[in-house]
Short mmCIF file of C-alpha atoms in Angstrom, two decimals:
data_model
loop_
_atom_site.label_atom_id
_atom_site.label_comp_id
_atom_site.label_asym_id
_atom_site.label_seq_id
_atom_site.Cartn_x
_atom_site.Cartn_y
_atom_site.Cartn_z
CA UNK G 110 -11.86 -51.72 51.52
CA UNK G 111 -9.43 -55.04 52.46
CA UNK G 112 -9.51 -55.33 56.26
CA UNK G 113 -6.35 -58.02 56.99
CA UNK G 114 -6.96 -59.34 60.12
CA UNK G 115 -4.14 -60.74 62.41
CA UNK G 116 -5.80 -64.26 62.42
CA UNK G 117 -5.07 -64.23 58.52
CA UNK G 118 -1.17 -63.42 58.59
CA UNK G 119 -0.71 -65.35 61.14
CA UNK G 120 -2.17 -68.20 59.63
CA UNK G 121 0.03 -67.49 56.30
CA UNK G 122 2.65 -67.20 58.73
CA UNK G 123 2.63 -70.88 59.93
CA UNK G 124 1.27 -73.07 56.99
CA UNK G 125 4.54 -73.23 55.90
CA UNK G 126 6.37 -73.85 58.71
CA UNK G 127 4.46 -77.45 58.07
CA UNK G 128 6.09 -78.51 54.71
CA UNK G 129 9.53 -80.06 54.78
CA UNK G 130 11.63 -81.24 52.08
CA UNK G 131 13.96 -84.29 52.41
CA UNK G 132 15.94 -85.96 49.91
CA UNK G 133 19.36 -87.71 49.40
CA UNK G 134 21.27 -84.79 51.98
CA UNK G 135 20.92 -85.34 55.48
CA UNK G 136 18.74 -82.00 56.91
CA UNK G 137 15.51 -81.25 56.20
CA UNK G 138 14.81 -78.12 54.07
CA UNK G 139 12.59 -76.16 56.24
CA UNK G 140 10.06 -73.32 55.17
CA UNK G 141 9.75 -69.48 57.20
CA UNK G 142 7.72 -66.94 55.93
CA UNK G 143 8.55 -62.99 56.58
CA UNK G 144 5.28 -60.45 56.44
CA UNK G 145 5.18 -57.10 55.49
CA UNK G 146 1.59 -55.20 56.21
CA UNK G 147 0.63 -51.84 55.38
CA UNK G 148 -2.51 -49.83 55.38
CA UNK G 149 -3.60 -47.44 53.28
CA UNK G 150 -3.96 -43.93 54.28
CA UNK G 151 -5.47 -40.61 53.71
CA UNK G 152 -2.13 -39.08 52.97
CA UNK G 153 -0.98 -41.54 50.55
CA UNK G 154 -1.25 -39.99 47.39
CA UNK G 155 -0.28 -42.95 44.90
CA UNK G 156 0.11 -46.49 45.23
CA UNK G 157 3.75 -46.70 45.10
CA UNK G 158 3.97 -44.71 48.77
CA UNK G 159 1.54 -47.62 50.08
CA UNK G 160 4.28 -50.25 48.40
CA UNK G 161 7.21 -48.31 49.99
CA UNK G 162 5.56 -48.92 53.38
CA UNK G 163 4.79 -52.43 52.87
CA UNK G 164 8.57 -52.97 51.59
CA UNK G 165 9.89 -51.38 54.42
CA UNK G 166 7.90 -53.60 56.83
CA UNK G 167 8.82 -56.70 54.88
CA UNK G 168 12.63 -55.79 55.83
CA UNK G 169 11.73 -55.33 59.22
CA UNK G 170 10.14 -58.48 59.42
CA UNK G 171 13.30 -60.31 57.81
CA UNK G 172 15.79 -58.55 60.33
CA UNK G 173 13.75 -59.49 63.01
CA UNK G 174 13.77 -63.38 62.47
CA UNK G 175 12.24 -66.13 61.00
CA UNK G 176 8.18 -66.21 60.59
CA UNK G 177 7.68 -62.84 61.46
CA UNK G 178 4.78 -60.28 60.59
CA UNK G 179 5.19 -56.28 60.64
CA UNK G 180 2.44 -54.46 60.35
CA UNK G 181 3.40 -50.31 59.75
#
């Protein structure tokens, strides 16, 4: 099985946050990254329950702020 440790969302989490884009405009277009983690269990009976789980974590994530990571 995948084991996704913290270490590795959080470094998805904040390569991002490194890139900006300027141009012609006068901000800087910045980059955040939302996470949505899910693991899968014994009563999961088909993939799409796992997905739900993960989805629902994603939105969590996006309500809570910028550059976050749920894990359900």
């Amino acid at each position: 099985p995948l084991i996704l440790d913290k270490g590795f969302t959080e470094h998805i989490k904040k390569e991002p946050s490194k890139f900006l884009i300027t141009g012609d405009w006068q901000k800087e277009i910045k980059f955040s990254v939302s996470i949505g983690v899910s693991s899968l269990i014994a009563s999961d009976k088909t993939f799409d329950m796992l997905f739900s789980q993960a989805d629902k974590a994603l939105y969590q994530a996006k309500n809570s702020g910028r550059n976050k990571v749920i894990y359900q």
